[in-house]
XYZ file of C-alpha atoms in Angstrom:
568
model
C 12.225 2.454 -1.729
C 9.692 2.398 -3.310
C 6.975 1.049 -2.482
C 3.926 0.632 -3.851
C 1.881 2.424 -3.798
C -2.656 5.117 -7.716
C -9.942 6.713 -5.596
C -6.656 7.750 -3.490
C -4.479 4.669 -3.382
C -5.166 3.767 -6.963
C -3.250 6.996 -7.469
C -0.140 5.477 -5.909
C -0.305 2.138 -7.772
C 2.906 2.578 -9.699
C 4.924 3.200 -6.610
C 3.491 0.440 -4.481
C 4.246 -2.045 -7.330
C 7.903 -1.741 -6.067
C 7.226 -2.419 -2.442
C 4.616 -5.325 -2.553
C 5.405 -8.950 -2.140
C 7.388 -10.710 -4.759
C 7.769 -14.493 -4.437
C 10.421 -16.708 -5.935
C 8.263 -19.749 -6.867
C 9.268 -22.978 -8.547
C 5.986 -24.011 -10.028
C 5.082 -27.520 -10.933
C 4.242 -28.034 -14.603
C 2.460 -30.872 -16.252
C 1.513 -31.549 -19.825
C -2.053 -32.105 -18.740
C -4.081 -29.801 -16.489
C -7.085 -30.037 -14.400
C -10.493 -28.823 -15.894
C -11.094 -26.325 -13.064
C -12.974 -23.576 -15.039
C -16.316 -24.118 -16.764
C -16.927 -20.668 -18.238
C -13.351 -19.219 -19.114
C -12.550 -15.478 -19.693
C -10.341 -16.341 -22.647
C -11.709 -13.631 -25.052
C -9.658 -10.458 -24.944
C -12.750 -8.325 -25.322
C -13.716 -9.277 -21.852
C -10.804 -7.489 -20.320
C -10.126 -3.746 -19.984
C -6.451 -2.626 -19.950
C -4.680 0.499 -18.643
C -1.124 1.771 -17.961
C 1.059 4.280 -16.381
C 0.752 6.728 -19.351
C 4.005 5.581 -20.924
C 4.099 1.890 -20.983
C 2.372 -0.144 -23.711
C 0.016 -3.139 -23.350
C -2.043 -5.035 -26.114
C -4.395 -8.016 -25.452
C -4.934 -10.430 -28.321
C -6.575 -13.813 -29.009
C -4.117 -16.726 -29.432
C -4.045 -20.424 -29.313
C -3.465 -21.721 -25.804
C -2.942 -25.020 -24.178
C -6.750 -25.692 -24.309
C -8.094 -23.711 -27.266
C -8.381 -19.952 -27.243
C -6.184 -17.898 -24.849
C -5.455 -14.399 -24.106
C -2.037 -13.163 -25.289
C -0.762 -10.139 -23.498
C 2.194 -8.127 -25.113
C 3.715 -5.332 -22.886
C 6.548 -2.856 -22.994
C 7.211 -1.132 -19.722
C 8.496 2.365 -19.601
C 11.598 3.331 -17.441
C 12.590 1.497 -14.406
C 9.178 1.366 -12.692
C 6.677 1.004 -15.398
C 3.318 -0.715 -15.037
C 0.463 -1.986 -17.230
C -2.648 -3.869 -16.036
C -5.820 -5.539 -17.342
C -9.103 -6.237 -15.402
C -12.192 -8.278 -15.374
C -15.204 -7.724 -13.107
C -15.856 -10.033 -10.274
C -19.266 -11.565 -9.272
C -20.415 -11.287 -5.756
C -22.188 -14.600 -6.216
C -18.959 -16.351 -7.038
C -16.135 -14.426 -5.323
C -14.549 -14.930 -2.863
C -15.989 -18.277 -2.171
C -14.754 -19.563 -5.545
C -10.965 -19.007 -6.328
C -9.697 -17.739 -9.612
C -7.759 -20.342 -11.633
C -5.727 -19.969 -14.808
C -3.003 -21.503 -16.907
C -0.051 -19.352 -17.711
C 2.974 -19.264 -19.751
C 5.317 -16.118 -19.860
C 8.362 -14.640 -21.649
C 9.764 -11.836 -19.748
C 11.590 -10.869 -16.465
C 9.032 -8.364 -15.073
C 6.829 -9.034 -11.960
C 3.297 -10.240 -12.267
C 0.775 -8.859 -9.814
C -2.521 -10.753 -9.096
C -5.002 -8.389 -7.447
C -8.590 -8.307 -6.184
C -10.376 -4.908 -5.849
C -13.458 -4.260 -3.769
C -16.164 -1.626 -3.892
C -14.313 0.842 -1.721
C -11.058 0.444 -3.649
C -9.346 -1.896 -1.222
C -6.712 -3.710 -3.013
C -5.369 -7.157 -2.029
C -2.623 -8.667 -4.114
C 0.151 -11.120 -4.551
C 3.381 -10.586 -6.573
C 5.315 -13.275 -8.439
C 8.185 -13.344 -10.933
C 7.378 -13.998 -14.595
C 10.450 -15.900 -14.535
C 8.410 -18.652 -12.632
C 6.270 -19.233 -15.546
C 8.636 -20.110 -18.420
C 6.464 -23.332 -19.004
C 2.761 -23.659 -18.912
C 1.674 -23.675 -15.244
C -1.688 -24.001 -13.623
C -2.369 -21.422 -10.790
C -5.316 -21.213 -8.393
C -5.569 -18.268 -6.073
C -8.043 -17.475 -3.223
C -8.473 -14.125 -1.654
C -6.796 -15.478 1.396
C -3.547 -15.992 -0.552
C -3.303 -12.284 -0.933
C -2.327 -9.492 1.394
C -3.872 -5.955 1.862
C -1.927 -3.629 -0.295
C -3.598 -0.283 -0.454
C -6.740 1.870 -0.800
C -10.101 1.731 1.089
C -9.372 -0.291 4.268
C -7.901 -3.615 5.128
C -11.287 -5.364 5.039
C -12.517 -6.960 1.696
C -16.096 -5.949 1.113
C -18.128 -6.268 -1.946
C -15.927 -7.621 -4.872
C -15.471 -5.278 -7.841
C -12.613 -6.365 -10.232
C -9.823 -8.913 -10.697
C -6.576 -7.651 -12.067
C -3.405 -8.850 -13.691
C -0.629 -6.377 -13.709
C 3.091 -6.393 -14.904
C 5.478 -4.028 -13.184
C 8.986 -3.146 -13.247
C 10.985 -2.758 -16.481
C 11.407 -4.480 -19.836
C 8.977 -6.057 -22.239
C 7.498 -9.506 -22.795
C 4.574 -11.764 -23.596
C 2.177 -13.482 -21.426
C -0.354 -16.235 -22.493
C -3.310 -16.745 -20.068
C -5.725 -19.753 -20.755
C -8.550 -21.270 -18.939
C -9.127 -18.308 -16.559
C -12.223 -18.013 -14.489
C -13.890 -19.175 -11.393
C -12.751 -22.594 -10.208
C -14.825 -24.817 -7.940
C -14.903 -24.280 -4.194
C -12.199 -26.292 -2.455
C -9.852 -26.321 -5.488
C -6.284 -26.640 -4.248
C -4.642 -23.239 -3.818
C -1.168 -22.590 -5.469
C 0.017 -20.259 -2.727
C 0.220 -20.484 1.114
C -2.346 -18.358 3.172
C -1.079 -14.873 3.353
C -0.524 -13.010 6.691
C 2.063 -12.371 9.275
C 4.381 -15.022 10.431
C 4.929 -14.224 14.090
C 8.265 -15.349 15.686
C 7.656 -17.343 18.773
C 10.681 -15.782 20.360
C 9.555 -12.183 19.312
C 9.180 -10.997 23.064
C 11.898 -13.102 24.468
C 13.519 -11.038 27.462
C 17.097 -10.398 28.004
C 20.212 -10.171 26.056
C 21.607 -12.581 23.255
C 21.180 -13.683 19.748
C 17.624 -15.214 19.966
C 16.487 -12.099 21.993
C 18.068 -9.841 19.220
C 19.544 -7.576 21.830
C 23.144 -6.601 22.583
C 24.350 -4.720 25.659
C 27.018 -2.883 23.873
C 27.620 -1.208 20.533
C 30.569 -2.767 18.512
C 32.877 0.385 17.751
C 32.586 1.768 14.230
C 34.947 0.282 11.713
C 36.796 3.153 10.448
C 37.456 1.412 7.151
C 33.935 2.228 6.002
C 34.402 6.017 6.128
C 37.768 5.544 4.414
C 36.062 3.578 1.678
C 33.620 6.441 1.166
C 36.547 9.129 1.027
C 38.441 6.826 -1.513
C 35.396 6.351 -3.679
C 34.816 10.047 -3.786
C 38.452 10.740 -4.743
C 38.855 8.065 -7.589
C 35.485 8.049 -9.267
C 35.470 11.220 -11.205
C 37.931 14.096 -12.202
C 35.935 16.497 -10.129
C 36.145 14.334 -7.009
C 32.742 15.511 -6.043
C 29.840 13.089 -6.265
C 30.011 9.391 -5.553
C 28.786 6.571 -7.657
C 26.207 4.307 -5.904
C 27.870 0.915 -6.311
C 31.380 1.884 -7.623
C 29.926 2.349 -11.023
C 28.959 5.358 -13.126
C 25.609 6.159 -11.640
C 25.516 9.306 -9.634
C 22.338 9.316 -7.428
C 21.022 12.339 -5.717
C 19.528 10.512 -2.705
C 22.696 8.442 -1.991
C 24.855 11.611 -2.177
C 22.606 13.451 0.153
C 23.202 10.540 2.640
C 26.932 10.623 2.116
C 27.160 14.345 2.544
C 25.359 13.885 6.093
C 27.714 10.955 7.005
C 30.706 13.275 6.126
C 29.236 16.131 8.095
C 28.625 13.806 11.003
C 32.328 12.611 10.914
C 33.684 16.156 10.666
C 34.605 15.741 7.071
C 33.248 19.286 6.156
C 35.236 19.733 2.985
C 34.060 16.415 1.592
C 30.413 17.210 2.293
C 30.995 20.599 0.636
C 32.195 18.943 -2.603
C 28.907 17.182 -2.811
C 26.643 20.036 -1.861
C 28.618 22.487 -3.884
C 27.876 20.416 -6.975
C 24.195 20.911 -6.579
C 24.396 24.361 -5.404
C 26.250 25.379 -8.668
C 23.750 23.221 -10.815
C 21.078 26.002 -10.501
C 21.592 27.902 -13.863
C 18.266 29.533 -14.566
C 19.296 29.817 -18.237
C 19.977 26.213 -18.820
C 18.412 24.927 -22.083
C 19.780 21.497 -21.938
C 16.978 19.119 -20.860
C 19.262 16.109 -19.927
C 21.755 18.331 -17.893
C 21.632 17.833 -14.149
C 20.389 21.253 -13.378
C 17.600 22.588 -11.154
C 16.094 24.714 -13.907
C 15.161 24.125 -17.460
C 14.427 27.310 -19.690
C 13.771 29.255 -16.399
C 11.375 26.743 -14.973
C 12.175 25.187 -11.585
C 12.153 21.368 -12.081
C 14.403 19.912 -9.531
C 17.314 17.524 -9.843
C 17.337 14.179 -11.523
C 17.344 11.129 -9.348
C 20.443 9.864 -11.204
C 22.775 11.045 -13.959
C 26.136 9.698 -15.256
C 29.184 10.586 -13.218
C 31.583 10.285 -16.187
C 31.147 10.247 -19.950
C 29.990 6.945 -21.258
C 30.349 6.473 -24.993
C 28.200 9.339 -26.626
C 26.503 9.957 -23.270
C 27.877 13.036 -21.289
C 28.876 13.253 -17.644
C 26.313 14.849 -15.319
C 23.470 14.246 -17.944
C 20.364 12.006 -17.558
C 21.216 8.948 -19.727
C 17.578 8.025 -20.310
C 14.413 8.222 -18.174
C 15.523 9.398 -14.818
C 12.929 11.093 -12.819
C 13.071 14.360 -10.751
C 11.515 12.859 -7.676
C 10.232 14.833 -4.653
C 11.712 12.432 -2.229
C 15.228 13.199 -3.415
C 14.547 16.962 -3.137
C 13.497 16.473 0.394
C 16.576 14.464 1.396
C 18.900 17.016 -0.399
C 17.195 19.850 1.576
C 17.628 17.979 4.797
C 21.390 17.645 4.105
C 21.578 21.313 3.472
C 19.822 21.880 6.712
C 22.242 19.634 8.613
C 25.192 21.537 7.268
C 23.574 24.757 8.388
C 22.809 23.403 11.869
C 26.319 21.833 12.318
C 28.454 24.717 10.847
C 26.159 27.728 11.540
C 26.508 28.612 7.867
C 24.178 29.696 5.217
C 26.483 28.530 2.431
C 23.483 26.410 1.034
C 20.906 29.029 1.972
C 19.882 29.685 -1.650
C 19.881 26.008 -2.533
C 17.655 25.212 0.523
C 15.297 27.915 -0.605
C 14.981 26.629 -4.084
C 14.281 23.051 -2.898
C 11.745 24.240 -0.311
C 9.847 26.446 -2.779
C 9.770 23.503 -5.209
C 8.330 21.214 -2.571
C 5.777 23.740 -1.763
C 4.940 24.272 -5.426
C 4.294 20.512 -5.678
C 2.126 20.267 -2.557
C -1.507 19.819 -2.882
C -4.376 19.553 -0.470
C -6.209 16.347 -0.671
C -10.060 16.233 -1.262
C -10.567 14.812 2.130
C -9.855 18.251 3.647
C -7.353 19.162 6.221
C -4.634 16.848 4.785
C -2.319 17.023 1.811
C 0.861 15.704 0.220
C 3.570 16.611 -2.111
C 3.032 15.257 -5.615
C 5.701 13.113 -7.450
C 7.637 15.482 -9.661
C 8.830 15.140 -13.185
C 8.538 11.494 -14.559
C 10.793 9.601 -16.928
C 13.110 12.220 -18.296
C 10.543 15.010 -18.026
C 8.006 13.382 -20.209
C 5.157 14.344 -17.786
C 4.716 16.092 -14.424
C 3.412 14.127 -11.426
C 1.246 11.076 -10.946
C -2.307 11.357 -9.889
C -1.500 11.222 -6.138
C 1.112 11.140 -3.478
C 4.004 8.792 -2.678
C 3.912 7.797 1.073
C 7.656 7.137 1.400
C 8.657 10.490 -0.387
C 6.059 12.268 1.843
C 7.637 11.028 5.003
C 10.741 12.745 3.762
C 8.920 15.926 2.933
C 7.323 15.902 6.323
C 10.759 15.864 7.980
C 11.981 18.581 5.569
C 9.098 20.905 6.208
C 9.567 20.498 9.999
C 13.349 21.255 9.659
C 12.356 24.406 7.738
C 9.841 25.560 10.358
C 6.657 24.953 8.148
C 4.835 23.027 10.913
C 1.382 23.455 9.467
C 2.217 22.008 6.185
C 4.123 19.206 7.771
C 1.127 18.242 10.004
C -1.198 18.048 6.973
C 1.237 15.628 5.483
C 1.372 13.704 8.694
C -2.345 13.408 8.734
C -2.424 12.241 5.161
C 0.198 9.602 6.020
C -1.789 8.394 9.055
C -4.801 7.749 6.680
C -2.619 6.113 3.945
C -0.416 3.921 5.663
C -2.435 0.914 6.885
C -1.752 -2.836 7.113
C 0.964 -5.111 8.185
C 2.618 -5.920 4.783
C 3.791 -2.506 3.756
C 7.465 -2.056 2.433
C 9.935 -2.014 5.372
C 10.801 1.654 5.133
C 7.164 2.764 5.467
C 7.563 1.398 9.123
C 11.199 2.411 9.898
C 11.077 5.849 8.299
C 7.885 6.811 10.108
C 9.685 6.278 13.340
C 12.724 8.246 12.255
C 10.429 11.156 11.182
C 7.736 11.037 13.833
C 9.931 9.989 16.824
C 9.332 7.936 20.035
C 5.495 8.330 19.859
C 5.545 5.910 16.774
C 8.189 3.503 18.093
C 5.621 0.657 18.415
C 5.389 0.551 14.644
C 8.821 -1.022 14.656
C 7.337 -4.219 16.093
C 5.327 -4.914 12.973
C 8.251 -6.040 10.870
C 10.512 -6.908 13.923
C 8.032 -9.526 15.096
C 7.127 -10.787 11.553
C 9.448 -13.486 9.927
C 8.353 -12.456 6.570
C 10.613 -9.356 7.126
C 13.238 -10.644 9.536
C 15.805 -13.096 8.172
C 18.743 -15.127 9.563
C 21.542 -15.963 7.146
C 24.920 -17.453 7.076
C 27.296 -14.582 5.999
C 31.128 -14.634 6.009
C 30.996 -17.742 8.338
C 28.695 -16.363 10.920
C 24.936 -16.108 11.399
C 23.555 -12.720 10.622
C 20.030 -11.320 11.356
C 18.720 -8.492 9.214
C 15.534 -7.103 7.569
C 14.312 -7.654 3.951
C 12.602 -4.783 2.029
C 9.167 -6.324 2.162
C 6.847 -9.100 3.690
C 8.470 -11.962 1.758
C 8.067 -15.361 3.515
C 9.820 -17.356 0.796
C 12.820 -14.986 0.230
C 15.875 -15.359 2.368
C 17.858 -12.179 1.907
C 18.952 -9.158 3.901
C 18.489 -5.520 2.624
C 21.596 -3.793 4.130
C 19.953 -0.257 4.134
C 16.792 -1.495 5.758
C 18.737 -3.233 8.610
C 20.482 0.237 9.132
C 17.171 1.992 9.330
C 15.977 -0.583 11.993
C 19.154 -0.028 14.015
C 18.937 3.737 14.035
C 15.147 3.826 14.783
C 15.537 1.461 17.711
C 18.698 3.153 19.161
C 17.083 6.491 19.212
C 13.361 5.755 19.861
C 12.676 2.068 20.475
C 14.547 -0.780 22.240
C 18.016 0.618 22.366
C 19.712 -2.770 23.052
C 17.859 -4.132 20.056
C 19.226 -1.181 17.994
C 22.686 -2.140 19.116
C 21.964 -5.639 17.915
C 21.046 -4.562 14.479
C 23.916 -2.133 14.242
C 26.277 -4.977 15.170
C 24.701 -7.290 12.638
C 25.874 -4.902 9.970
C 29.456 -5.591 10.998
C 28.787 -9.259 9.999
C 28.203 -7.999 6.363
C 31.370 -5.995 6.067
C 33.860 -7.172 3.519
C 37.541 -6.227 2.654
C 37.990 -3.948 -0.326
C 41.311 -2.709 -1.676
C 41.412 0.251 -3.940
C 44.664 1.840 -5.108
C 46.413 -0.181 -2.451
C 44.183 1.204 0.247
C 42.716 -1.540 2.607
C 39.076 -0.500 3.070
C 35.911 -1.923 4.348
C 32.532 -1.811 2.445
C 28.985 -3.224 2.735
C 26.843 -4.708 -0.200
C 23.375 -3.558 -0.918
C 22.064 -6.967 -0.129
C 23.343 -10.361 1.153
C 22.523 -12.240 -1.992
C 20.686 -12.062 -5.397
C 17.351 -13.402 -4.063
C 14.056 -11.248 -4.412
C 15.217 -9.161 -7.359
C 18.675 -8.367 -6.367
C 20.485 -9.985 -9.187
C 21.990 -6.670 -10.122
C 23.999 -6.345 -6.945
C 27.765 -6.750 -7.253
C 29.017 -8.358 -4.046
C 32.712 -7.397 -4.630
C 31.701 -3.696 -4.531
C 30.397 -1.516 -1.754
C 27.168 0.557 -1.802
C 27.459 4.096 -0.601
C 23.886 4.318 1.107
C 24.863 1.242 3.053
C 27.959 2.665 4.320
C 26.074 5.859 5.227
C 23.506 4.044 7.336
C 26.211 2.028 8.977
C 27.933 5.259 10.087
C 24.556 6.748 11.297
C 23.919 3.566 13.322
C 27.366 3.538 14.913
C 27.091 7.199 15.717
C 23.459 7.002 17.021
C 22.215 9.598 14.531
C 18.823 10.066 12.979
C 19.193 11.724 9.565
C 15.524 12.556 9.222
C 15.387 14.597 12.552
C 19.016 15.520 12.658
C 19.078 14.151 16.281
C 21.840 12.344 18.041
C 22.033 10.513 21.362
C 24.952 9.521 23.580
């Protein structure tokens, strides 16, 4: 998801980059610009740069639109790279004076504009560099940003101003005439903050109330689509590709295994779990092979590998810079525990033990004492081990996994760490929904943060009907629905929140179903998102996504995959 998130929260910077607010802005450009900055920071020597350890960034002097400018050349590593550059802030000037600059960019990464205070509270706004193909003047105040991470949600003594690029790819950014603008200069962005729906607490049943009295029965074509995809996508007929492609993802297959178990498809779940159980050769010496061990060392499973040979790249091998992420290990462990619980079988006892031991090996106590988290795991094709901190989304998964394995003390340390870490009302959606799925009814009120906020909740016309669903983050300008996230919301409400609201979101998923025919079989599938807005230009809308199908099945069967609970 995710989300985000590297003091403590500076440690999770690379992850929160994924979950913070991104805007689709159509900037106004003009050949002439206002003279807003009297003492510009246009010398590269005034800036200090840093990166994630693998990405590259270089600042140079160049000719801008008004004399000298800072040219930033960057190359991001992997799918979720980041690089940043900072300038100190003056308490005499900021926050009363906004920061203004003129920018032109070549690239498709995200630009983050951030303010950091003395206790490491980070406030920011994310935009797409695609918005700045032409010279554009930007003015930003503190109140145009949301609290992201670190410290607390109050901005105290100003410390640093940051630009950061995140995501993937490479590019160039020219920044000219940057510095403090005069008080009262017109802002380029709306004031940040929640957008409360006036109908948020409307009682009763109905579309405006976002409640249904009954749950629409499950469309059996969705399960049939999953079964067909498993049978036709590879010679082994074991793993499923995420989007009818050639990418075999561990997290998504853990979800599908649980969906198969839930629907009584034991043999199909075993095909998936058997693959991982057999990929535990301690003598493996191929670094790219999907195998738990490398030269005898426990490393875990890659997030994704190829499902079939692709040119000179082999099936079940890491094609590039896939991580071995702790969140995937937790979900796979949970799937094994669900099999054990359902079928009273220790078929995956050894695999469960390996996964649990690895999560314990990666666990560390936080300096605050009494709390801790599981560290990231191997990054970018095993180039390095861990980041300098914890990943909140993945540690929600680890909390649930430790509880299912009877390790309550360790789980509660993670729970305390999460309670300290997860602040604010602009977090990635799954940091609200998954908390409820992991912590249960006592945390159900957290659902109202995204539920009441129109930055998250969207209403779209899909397949000739209005559909309400959730987006992955607090994005006021983006009209899109994240199918997985809407499934999270449905399940969390059905089990622990407002059950009729959970029925409503589950029924909204039916509005996103589309017909899919494979080998003459008439099936039903769901896309990963409703449209391309907000960074989803990679989604293929004539193909289903397996995690969406799994969450649809969970919702229709009132099943929580994090606690392995089901209600009638």
